[in-house]
CSV table of C-alpha atoms in Angstrom, one decimal:
chain,number,residue,atom,x,y,z
A,27,MET,CA,36.3,24.8,12.7
A,28,THR,CA,37.0,21.6,13.5
A,29,ILE,CA,34.1,18.7,13.7
A,30,ASP,CA,35.6,15.6,15.6
A,31,GLY,CA,33.9,12.8,15.4
A,32,ARG,CA,33.0,12.7,18.7
A,33,SER,CA,30.4,15.3,18.1
A,34,LEU,CA,29.2,13.6,14.6
A,35,LEU,CA,28.3,10.9,16.8
A,36,ALA,CA,26.4,12.5,19.2
A,37,VAL,CA,24.4,14.2,16.6
A,38,VAL,CA,24.0,11.0,14.8
A,39,ALA,CA,22.6,9.1,18.2
A,40,ALA,CA,20.3,12.7,18.7
A,41,LEU,CA,19.0,12.2,15.0
A,42,CYS,CA,18.3,8.4,15.4
A,43,VAL,CA,16.4,9.6,18.5
A,44,VAL,CA,14.1,12.4,16.8
A,45,PHE,CA,13.1,10.2,14.1
A,46,SER,CA,12.6,6.7,16.3
A,47,ILE,CA,9.9,9.9,17.8
A,48,VAL,CA,9.1,10.7,14.9
A,49,VAL,CA,7.9,7.5,13.4
A,50,LEU,CA,6.7,6.2,16.7
A,51,ALA,CA,4.3,9.6,16.7
A,52,LEU,CA,2.9,8.7,12.3
A,53,GLU,CA,2.0,5.0,13.6
A,54,ARG,CA,0.0,6.2,17.0
A,55,ARG,CA,-2.0,8.1,14.8
A,56,LEU,CA,-2.9,5.8,12.6
A,57,ARG,CA,-6.2,4.4,12.3
A,58,GLN,CA,-5.1,1.3,10.7
A,59,PRO,CA,-1.6,-0.9,11.0
A,60,MET,CA,1.2,0.2,8.5
A,61,PRO,CA,3.8,-2.7,8.9
A,62,GLY,CA,7.2,-1.9,9.2
A,63,LEU,CA,7.2,1.2,11.4
A,64,ARG,CA,7.4,-0.1,15.2
A,65,LEU,CA,11.0,-1.9,13.4
A,66,TRP,CA,12.1,1.2,11.8
A,67,ALA,CA,11.9,2.5,15.5
A,68,ILE,CA,13.9,0.2,17.1
A,69,SER,CA,16.3,0.2,14.4
A,70,ASN,CA,17.0,3.6,14.4
A,71,LEU,CA,17.1,3.5,18.7
A,72,LEU,CA,19.6,0.8,18.1
A,73,LEU,CA,21.6,2.7,15.7
A,74,GLY,CA,21.6,5.7,18.1
A,75,GLY,CA,22.6,3.1,21.1
A,76,ALA,CA,25.7,2.6,18.6
A,77,ALA,CA,26.4,5.4,18.1
A,78,ALA,CA,26.2,7.2,21.7
A,79,ALA,CA,28.7,3.5,22.6
A,80,HIS,CA,31.7,5.0,19.8
A,81,MET,CA,31.1,8.6,21.2
A,82,LEU,CA,32.6,6.8,25.1
A,83,GLN,CA,35.3,5.3,23.2
A,84,GLY,CA,38.0,6.2,25.2
A,85,HIS,CA,36.1,6.5,28.5
A,86,VAL,CA,34.8,3.0,28.5
A,87,PRO,CA,36.8,-0.3,28.2
A,88,VAL,CA,37.5,-1.5,25.4
A,89,TRP,CA,34.5,-3.9,25.1
A,90,VAL,CA,32.2,-1.1,25.3
A,91,PRO,CA,32.7,0.0,22.0
A,92,ALA,CA,34.1,-2.5,20.3
A,93,ILE,CA,31.2,-5.7,21.1
A,94,VAL,CA,28.1,-3.7,22.2
A,95,GLY,CA,28.4,-0.5,19.8
A,96,ASN,CA,29.1,-2.8,16.7
A,97,TRP,CA,26.5,-5.6,17.9
A,98,ALA,CA,23.9,-2.8,18.3
A,99,MET,CA,24.6,-1.1,15.0
A,100,LEU,CA,24.9,-4.8,13.4
A,101,ILE,CA,21.4,-5.3,14.9
A,102,GLY,CA,19.6,-2.2,13.8
A,103,ARG,CA,20.4,-2.1,10.2
A,104,THR,CA,19.6,-6.3,10.0
A,105,THR,CA,16.0,-4.4,11.7
A,106,SER,CA,15.8,-2.0,8.9
A,107,VAL,CA,15.8,-3.8,6.2
A,108,ALA,CA,13.3,-6.2,8.2
A,109,ALA,CA,11.2,-3.0,8.4
A,110,LEU,CA,11.3,-2.5,4.4
A,111,ARG,CA,10.4,-5.5,3.3
A,112,GLN,CA,7.6,-5.5,6.1
A,113,PHE,CA,6.8,-1.8,4.8
A,114,ASP,CA,6.4,-3.2,0.7
A,115,HIS,CA,4.8,-6.4,2.2
A,116,GLN,CA,7.2,-8.6,1.3
A,117,PRO,CA,8.3,-11.6,3.1
A,118,VAL,CA,10.9,-11.1,6.1
A,119,PRO,CA,13.8,-13.9,5.7
A,120,ARG,CA,14.1,-14.0,9.2
A,121,ALA,CA,16.7,-16.6,9.3
A,122,LEU,CA,18.3,-15.2,6.7
A,123,LEU,CA,18.9,-11.9,7.9
A,124,ALA,CA,19.4,-13.6,11.5
A,125,ALA,CA,22.0,-16.2,10.4
A,126,ALA,CA,24.3,-13.0,8.4
A,127,CYS,CA,24.1,-10.8,11.6
A,128,GLY,CA,24.7,-13.8,13.7
A,129,LEU,CA,27.9,-14.7,12.1
A,130,LEU,CA,29.4,-10.8,11.7
A,131,MET,CA,28.9,-10.4,15.8
A,132,LEU,CA,30.5,-14.0,16.5
A,133,ALA,CA,33.7,-12.7,14.1
A,134,ILE,CA,33.2,-9.3,15.4
A,135,ALA,CA,33.5,-11.0,19.1
A,136,GLY,CA,36.2,-12.9,17.7
A,137,THR,CA,38.4,-9.9,16.7
A,138,LEU,CA,38.0,-9.1,20.9
A,139,LEU,CA,38.4,-12.1,22.5
A,140,VAL,CA,40.2,-14.4,20.5
A,141,TRP,CA,42.4,-13.1,18.1
A,142,PRO,CA,42.8,-9.7,19.0
A,143,ASP,CA,42.8,-7.6,16.0
A,144,PRO,CA,41.5,-4.1,15.3
A,145,ARG,CA,41.9,-3.4,11.6
A,146,LEU,CA,40.1,-6.6,11.0
A,147,ARG,CA,37.4,-5.9,13.2
A,148,ALA,CA,36.9,-2.7,11.9
A,149,MET,CA,36.8,-4.3,8.5
A,150,ILE,CA,34.3,-7.0,9.3
A,151,MET,CA,31.9,-4.5,10.6
A,152,VAL,CA,32.3,-1.8,8.0
A,153,GLY,CA,32.0,-4.6,5.2
A,154,GLY,CA,29.0,-6.0,7.3
A,155,MET,CA,27.3,-2.7,7.2
A,156,ALA,CA,27.9,-1.8,3.5
A,157,VAL,CA,25.7,-5.2,2.9
A,158,LEU,CA,23.4,-4.5,4.5
A,159,ALA,CA,22.7,-1.3,3.5
A,160,ALA,CA,22.8,-2.8,0.1
A,161,TRP,CA,20.3,-5.0,0.6
A,162,GLY,CA,17.6,-2.6,2.0
A,163,THR,CA,18.2,-0.3,-0.9
A,164,HIS,CA,18.1,-3.0,-3.4
A,165,THR,CA,14.7,-4.0,-1.4
A,166,LEU,CA,13.0,-0.8,-2.0
A,167,ALA,CA,14.2,-0.5,-5.5
A,168,VAL,CA,12.5,-3.7,-6.5
A,169,SER,CA,9.3,-3.3,-4.4
A,170,ALA,CA,7.4,-0.4,-5.8
A,171,PRO,CA,8.0,1.6,-8.6
A,172,LEU,CA,10.1,5.0,-7.5
A,173,SER,CA,8.7,8.0,-6.2
A,174,VAL,CA,10.6,11.0,-4.0
A,175,SER,CA,10.1,9.2,-1.4
A,176,ARG,CA,11.5,5.9,-1.9
A,177,ALA,CA,14.7,7.5,-4.3
A,178,LEU,CA,15.6,9.8,-1.0
A,179,THR,CA,15.5,6.6,1.1
A,180,MET,CA,17.6,4.3,-1.8
A,181,VAL,CA,19.7,7.4,-1.8
A,182,GLY,CA,20.2,7.3,1.8
A,183,LEU,CA,20.8,3.5,2.2
A,184,GLY,CA,23.2,3.9,-0.7
A,185,GLY,CA,25.1,6.4,0.5
A,186,TRP,CA,25.1,4.3,4.1
A,187,ALA,CA,26.6,1.3,1.5
A,188,LEU,CA,29.2,3.5,-0.4
A,189,ALA,CA,30.6,5.3,3.3
A,190,ASN,CA,30.8,1.8,4.3
A,191,VAL,CA,33.2,0.7,0.7
A,192,TRP,CA,35.4,3.7,1.1
A,193,ARG,CA,35.9,3.4,4.7
A,194,LEU,CA,36.7,-0.6,4.1
A,195,TRP,CA,39.1,0.8,1.8
A,196,THR,CA,41.3,3.2,3.7
A,197,THR,CA,40.9,0.9,6.2
A,198,ALA,CA,42.7,-1.6,4.6
A,199,HIS,CA,45.3,0.5,3.3
A,200,LEU,CA,46.1,2.3,6.6
A,201,PRO,CA,50.0,1.6,7.7
A,202,PRO,CA,51.4,-0.1,10.1
A,203,GLY,CA,50.9,0.8,13.7
A,204,ALA,CA,48.2,3.6,13.0
A,205,PRO,CA,45.2,3.5,15.4
A,206,VAL,CA,42.2,1.9,13.3
A,207,ILE,CA,39.9,4.2,15.1
A,208,ASP,CA,41.0,7.8,16.1
A,209,LEU,CA,37.3,10.1,16.7
A,210,HIS,CA,40.4,13.9,15.8
A,211,ASP,CA,41.2,11.9,12.4
A,212,PRO,CA,39.6,13.8,9.5
A,213,THR,CA,39.2,11.1,7.7
A,214,VAL,CA,37.0,9.7,10.4
A,215,ALA,CA,35.1,12.2,10.9
A,216,ALA,CA,34.4,12.2,7.1
A,217,TYR,CA,33.2,9.1,7.0
A,218,MET,CA,30.9,9.7,10.2
A,219,GLY,CA,30.0,13.0,8.5
A,220,ALA,CA,29.0,11.2,5.3
A,221,LEU,CA,27.2,8.8,8.0
A,222,VAL,CA,25.3,11.7,9.0
A,223,ILE,CA,24.3,12.5,6.4
A,224,MET,CA,23.3,9.8,4.5
A,225,ASP,CA,21.1,8.7,7.7
A,226,VAL,CA,18.8,12.2,7.3
A,227,PHE,CA,18.4,11.6,4.0
A,228,CYS,CA,17.6,7.7,4.8
A,229,ASN,CA,14.8,9.2,7.2
A,230,ILE,CA,13.5,11.8,6.1
A,231,GLY,CA,13.0,9.7,3.1
A,232,PHE,CA,11.1,6.9,4.5
A,233,VAL,CA,8.8,9.5,7.0
A,234,LEU,CA,7.8,10.5,3.5
A,235,LEU,CA,7.0,7.0,2.7
A,236,ILE,CA,5.2,6.2,5.3
A,237,THR,CA,2.9,9.8,4.5
A,238,ASP,CA,2.7,8.9,0.7
A,239,ARG,CA,1.6,5.6,2.3
A,240,MET,CA,-0.9,7.6,4.1
A,241,TYR,CA,-2.4,10.0,1.0
A,242,GLU,CA,-3.1,6.2,-1.1
A,243,TRP,CA,-4.8,5.5,1.9
A,244,VAL,CA,-7.3,8.8,1.9
A,245,LEU,CA,-7.7,8.6,-1.9
A,246,GLN,CA,-8.9,5.0,-1.7
A,247,LEU,CA,-11.3,5.8,1.2
A,248,ALA,CA,-12.2,8.7,-1.4
A,249,ARG,CA,-12.7,6.3,-4.1
A,250,THR,CA,-14.7,3.0,-2.6
A,251,ASP,CA,-17.7,2.4,-0.5
A,252,HIS,CA,-16.4,1.9,2.9
A,253,LEU,CA,-19.7,-0.9,3.7
A,254,THR,CA,-19.3,-2.5,0.4
A,255,GLY,CA,-16.3,-1.8,-1.3
A,256,ALA,CA,-17.7,-0.8,-4.7
A,257,LEU,CA,-16.2,3.0,-6.2
A,258,SER,CA,-18.2,5.8,-5.0
A,259,ARG,CA,-20.5,7.9,-6.7
A,260,GLY,CA,-17.9,10.8,-6.7
A,261,ALA,CA,-15.0,8.1,-7.8
A,262,LEU,CA,-17.3,6.7,-10.2
A,263,TYR,CA,-18.9,9.8,-11.9
A,264,THR,CA,-15.2,11.8,-12.4
A,265,GLN,CA,-14.2,7.8,-14.4
A,266,ALA,CA,-17.5,7.8,-16.2
A,267,ARG,CA,-17.1,11.7,-17.6
A,268,ARG,CA,-13.8,10.3,-18.8
A,269,ASP,CA,-14.8,7.6,-20.3
A,270,LEU,CA,-18.1,9.5,-21.9
A,271,GLN,CA,-15.6,11.8,-23.8
A,272,LEU,CA,-13.3,9.0,-24.6
A,273,ALA,CA,-16.6,7.5,-26.7
A,274,ARG,CA,-17.6,10.9,-28.2
A,275,ARG,CA,-13.9,11.1,-29.6
A,276,GLN,CA,-14.7,7.4,-30.8
A,277,GLY,CA,-17.8,7.9,-31.8
A,278,THR,CA,-18.8,4.3,-29.6
A,279,HIS,CA,-22.0,3.7,-27.5
A,280,THR,CA,-21.7,3.8,-23.1
A,281,ALA,CA,-24.3,1.9,-21.6
A,282,ALA,CA,-25.2,2.2,-17.9
A,283,PHE,CA,-27.6,0.4,-15.6
A,284,LEU,CA,-29.7,0.9,-12.5
A,285,VAL,CA,-29.4,-1.5,-10.0
A,286,ASP,CA,-32.2,-1.4,-7.1
A,287,ILE,CA,-32.7,-3.9,-4.5
A,288,ASP,CA,-36.0,-5.3,-3.9
A,289,ARG,CA,-38.3,-4.6,-0.7
A,290,PHE,CA,-35.1,-3.1,0.8
A,291,LYS,CA,-36.8,-1.0,3.6
A,292,THR,CA,-38.7,-4.5,4.7
A,293,ILE,CA,-35.0,-6.5,4.7
A,294,ASN,CA,-34.3,-3.8,7.4
A,295,ASP,CA,-36.7,-3.5,8.8
A,296,SER,CA,-37.9,-7.8,9.7
A,297,HIS,CA,-34.0,-8.4,10.0
A,298,GLY,CA,-32.1,-5.6,11.3
A,299,HIS,CA,-29.4,-3.5,9.7
A,300,ALA,CA,-27.2,-6.1,10.0
A,301,ALA,CA,-29.2,-8.1,7.7
A,302,GLY,CA,-29.7,-5.0,5.1
A,303,ASP,CA,-25.5,-4.6,5.5
A,304,ALA,CA,-24.7,-8.5,4.3
A,305,VAL,CA,-27.3,-8.3,1.2
A,306,LEU,CA,-25.7,-4.5,0.2
A,307,CYS,CA,-22.4,-6.6,-0.1
A,308,HIS,CA,-24.2,-9.3,-1.5
A,309,VAL,CA,-24.9,-7.5,-4.0
A,310,ALA,CA,-22.2,-5.3,-5.0
A,311,SER,CA,-19.7,-8.5,-4.7
A,312,HIS,CA,-22.1,-9.9,-7.9
A,313,GLY,CA,-21.9,-6.8,-9.5
A,314,GLN,CA,-17.7,-6.8,-9.3
A,315,ALA,CA,-17.9,-10.4,-9.9
A,316,VAL,CA,-20.0,-9.9,-13.0
A,317,LEU,CA,-18.9,-6.9,-15.0
A,318,ARG,CA,-15.5,-6.8,-17.2
A,319,CYS,CA,-12.8,-5.2,-16.4
A,320,THR,CA,-13.1,-2.4,-18.6
A,321,ASP,CA,-16.4,-1.4,-16.7
A,322,LEU,CA,-17.3,0.6,-13.5
A,323,PHE,CA,-19.7,-0.3,-10.7
A,324,GLY,CA,-20.6,1.9,-8.0
A,325,ARG,CA,-23.5,2.8,-4.8
A,326,TYR,CA,-25.2,5.0,-6.3
A,327,GLY,CA,-26.8,5.8,-2.8
A,328,GLY,CA,-29.0,3.6,-0.4
A,329,ASP,CA,-30.1,-0.2,-1.4
A,330,GLU,CA,-28.9,1.6,-5.3
A,331,PHE,CA,-25.6,0.4,-7.0
A,332,VAL,CA,-24.9,1.8,-10.8
A,333,ALA,CA,-23.0,0.1,-13.6
A,334,ILE,CA,-20.8,2.3,-16.5
A,335,LEU,CA,-20.1,0.1,-19.4
A,336,PRO,CA,-17.9,1.6,-22.3
A,337,GLU,CA,-18.4,0.9,-25.5
A,338,THR,CA,-21.0,-1.5,-25.1
A,339,ASP,CA,-25.0,-1.2,-26.8
A,340,LEU,CA,-27.9,-1.1,-25.6
A,341,LEU,CA,-28.2,-5.6,-25.8
A,342,THR,CA,-25.2,-5.9,-24.0
A,343,ALA,CA,-25.6,-4.1,-22.0
A,344,ALA,CA,-28.9,-5.4,-20.8
A,345,ALA,CA,-27.3,-8.6,-21.2
A,346,ILE,CA,-25.3,-8.0,-18.1
A,347,ALA,CA,-27.8,-6.7,-16.7
A,348,GLU,CA,-29.6,-9.7,-16.3
A,349,ARG,CA,-26.5,-11.9,-16.1
A,350,LEU,CA,-26.5,-9.9,-12.6
A,351,ARG,CA,-30.0,-9.9,-11.4
A,352,VAL,CA,-29.8,-14.0,-12.0
A,353,ALA,CA,-26.4,-14.4,-10.2
A,354,VAL,CA,-28.1,-12.2,-7.1
A,355,GLY,CA,-30.3,-15.1,-6.8
A,356,GLU,CA,-27.7,-17.5,-6.8
A,357,PRO,CA,-24.7,-18.3,-4.0
A,358,VAL,CA,-21.7,-17.7,-5.4
A,359,PRO,CA,-18.2,-18.8,-4.0
A,360,GLY,CA,-16.5,-16.5,-1.4
A,361,ALA,CA,-19.7,-14.1,-1.7
A,362,PRO,CA,-20.6,-12.8,1.6
A,363,ARG,CA,-23.6,-15.1,3.5
A,364,LEU,CA,-27.0,-14.1,3.9
A,365,PRO,CA,-28.8,-14.3,6.9
A,366,CYS,CA,-30.6,-17.8,7.1
A,367,ALA,CA,-33.7,-15.4,7.3
A,368,LEU,CA,-33.4,-14.6,4.3
A,369,GLN,CA,-34.0,-17.1,1.6
A,370,GLU,CA,-33.4,-15.3,-1.8
A,371,VAL,CA,-32.7,-11.5,-2.9
A,372,SER,CA,-33.7,-10.0,-6.1
A,373,VAL,CA,-32.8,-7.2,-7.6
A,374,SER,CA,-34.7,-4.9,-10.8
A,375,ILE,CA,-32.0,-3.3,-13.2
A,376,GLY,CA,-33.0,-0.7,-15.3
A,377,VAL,CA,-30.5,-0.3,-18.6
A,378,ALA,CA,-29.9,3.2,-21.2
A,379,ALA,CA,-27.5,3.5,-23.5
A,380,VAL,CA,-26.4,6.2,-25.5
A,381,ALA,CA,-24.4,6.7,-28.9
A,382,ALA,CA,-20.7,9.7,-28.6
A,383,GLY,CA,-23.6,12.6,-28.2
A,384,CYS,CA,-24.2,12.0,-25.0
A,385,ASP,CA,-23.8,15.1,-23.0
A,386,SER,CA,-23.1,14.0,-19.8
A,387,ILE,CA,-23.4,11.3,-17.2
A,388,GLU,CA,-26.4,12.1,-15.5
A,389,ASP,CA,-27.9,11.8,-18.7
A,390,LEU,CA,-27.8,8.6,-19.1
A,391,ILE,CA,-28.4,7.4,-15.3
A,392,ALA,CA,-31.6,9.7,-15.6
A,393,GLN,CA,-32.2,7.2,-18.9
A,394,ALA,CA,-31.5,4.4,-16.9
A,395,ASP,CA,-34.0,5.5,-13.9
A,396,GLN,CA,-36.9,5.6,-15.8
A,397,ALA,CA,-36.3,1.8,-17.3
A,398,LEU,CA,-35.1,1.0,-13.9
A,399,TYR,CA,-39.1,2.6,-12.6
A,400,THR,CA,-40.8,0.3,-15.5
A,401,ALA,CA,-39.1,-2.6,-14.0
A,402,LYS,CA,-40.6,-1.8,-10.8
A,403,HIS,CA,-43.7,-1.4,-11.6
A,404,ALA,CA,-43.7,-4.6,-13.9
A,405,GLY,CA,-43.0,-6.3,-10.8
A,406,ARG,CA,-39.9,-6.4,-9.8
A,407,ASN,CA,-36.8,-8.7,-10.1
A,408,ARG,CA,-36.5,-8.1,-14.2
A,409,THR,CA,-34.6,-6.1,-16.5
A,410,ARG,CA,-36.1,-3.1,-18.5
A,411,VAL,CA,-34.3,-1.6,-21.3
A,412,ALA,CA,-34.7,2.2,-21.8
A,413,ASP,CA,-35.4,1.4,-25.5
A,414,GLU,CA,-38.5,-0.8,-24.9
A,415,ALA,CA,-38.9,-1.3,-29.0
A,416,GLN,CA,-35.3,-3.1,-28.9
A,417,ALA,CA,-35.8,-5.0,-25.7
A,418,PRO,CA,-40.0,-5.5,-24.4
A,419,ASP,CA,-39.1,-7.7,-21.6
A,420,ASN,CA,-36.6,-9.3,-19.7
A,421,VAL,CA,-33.4,-10.4,-21.7
A,422,SER,CA,-32.8,-14.1,-22.0
A,423,LEU,CA,-29.9,-16.2,-20.6
A,424,GLN,CA,-29.3,-17.1,-24.5
A,425,MET,CA,-27.9,-13.5,-24.9
A,426,ILE,CA,-25.4,-13.9,-22.3
A,427,GLN,CA,-23.7,-17.0,-23.6
A,428,SER,CA,-23.5,-15.5,-27.1
A,429,ARG,CA,-22.0,-12.5,-26.0
A,430,HIS,CA,-19.8,-13.5,-23.3
């Protein structure tokens, strides 16, 4: 059974419409915008329209496939390049894309209206499509680490580029007088078939890219507290257990401290929950700013935060905790603003540290919790450590300067 180019163009048009619907349906289900999806759907509709215009060749005036079809295909592939750049949060060179597409469109119109030359028109068209598809492939290659979905999309776009390069070569070597586009020609059918296969790869890859991005969002939601941006309790415990295992192998210390906002219930009752949320964000932002890049900081629950400090002894951890306690009472550029009615916010902190033999993260936090209990009953707004013999009172700021 022989499949001609007209049948393959019909398949291309149908697939483009289907994938446009799939991408738009995925976009509607998202709770936050994902850039590039609408442009990708539009590009597929344009490519499908171009395939439909070429499918009508011989039944409509020559300018329909020659101008409308080719222009729609060029705009569609240009739009897909812009969609990929938007999706990967890269700047879209609108002027450059518009200029390239516009010049190609003018050249195609010129080969029909000014100096009629079907072969030159076909060569301009497939050459431009090859360049645009290669541009999209390059965008995917340099934007992010390679993944299965990204590789599949690159195979589709790269295959598009190669198919058009091959078509450019065969068109340039056509014998004199031979028709440039014959939908019953096996060579044209092979070219169309390659485009169908590459288009399927490209669109399936892009749909997988969308699902990968959605999966990253789900992981991010699971790992972070939605209000403060600090680590969630589960994510913090998971990473802390790994740090403890490493500490046992290396024989190093691991420290932790619990941060409790003083009189948080009174803040909520007196100023409302919006003020309480602002205080939580205020403390979280200072905690993330004060800690080192290797430390973990998460919301423990309610008005409590916990920090895990790998390879850190008790006094160093106490110095960092004291630095946080002092910083909470001072405004920091970029930190969430507190309500005007709240003149100051203070925290109490309990610090603990264990050597490599600690059995669990729960044991370490339990020791920090006992130190926090001591800090609360000593008058709040202070740092206490689990080993009172080493640090009987608040750690001085001189220690902070000497150790950081």
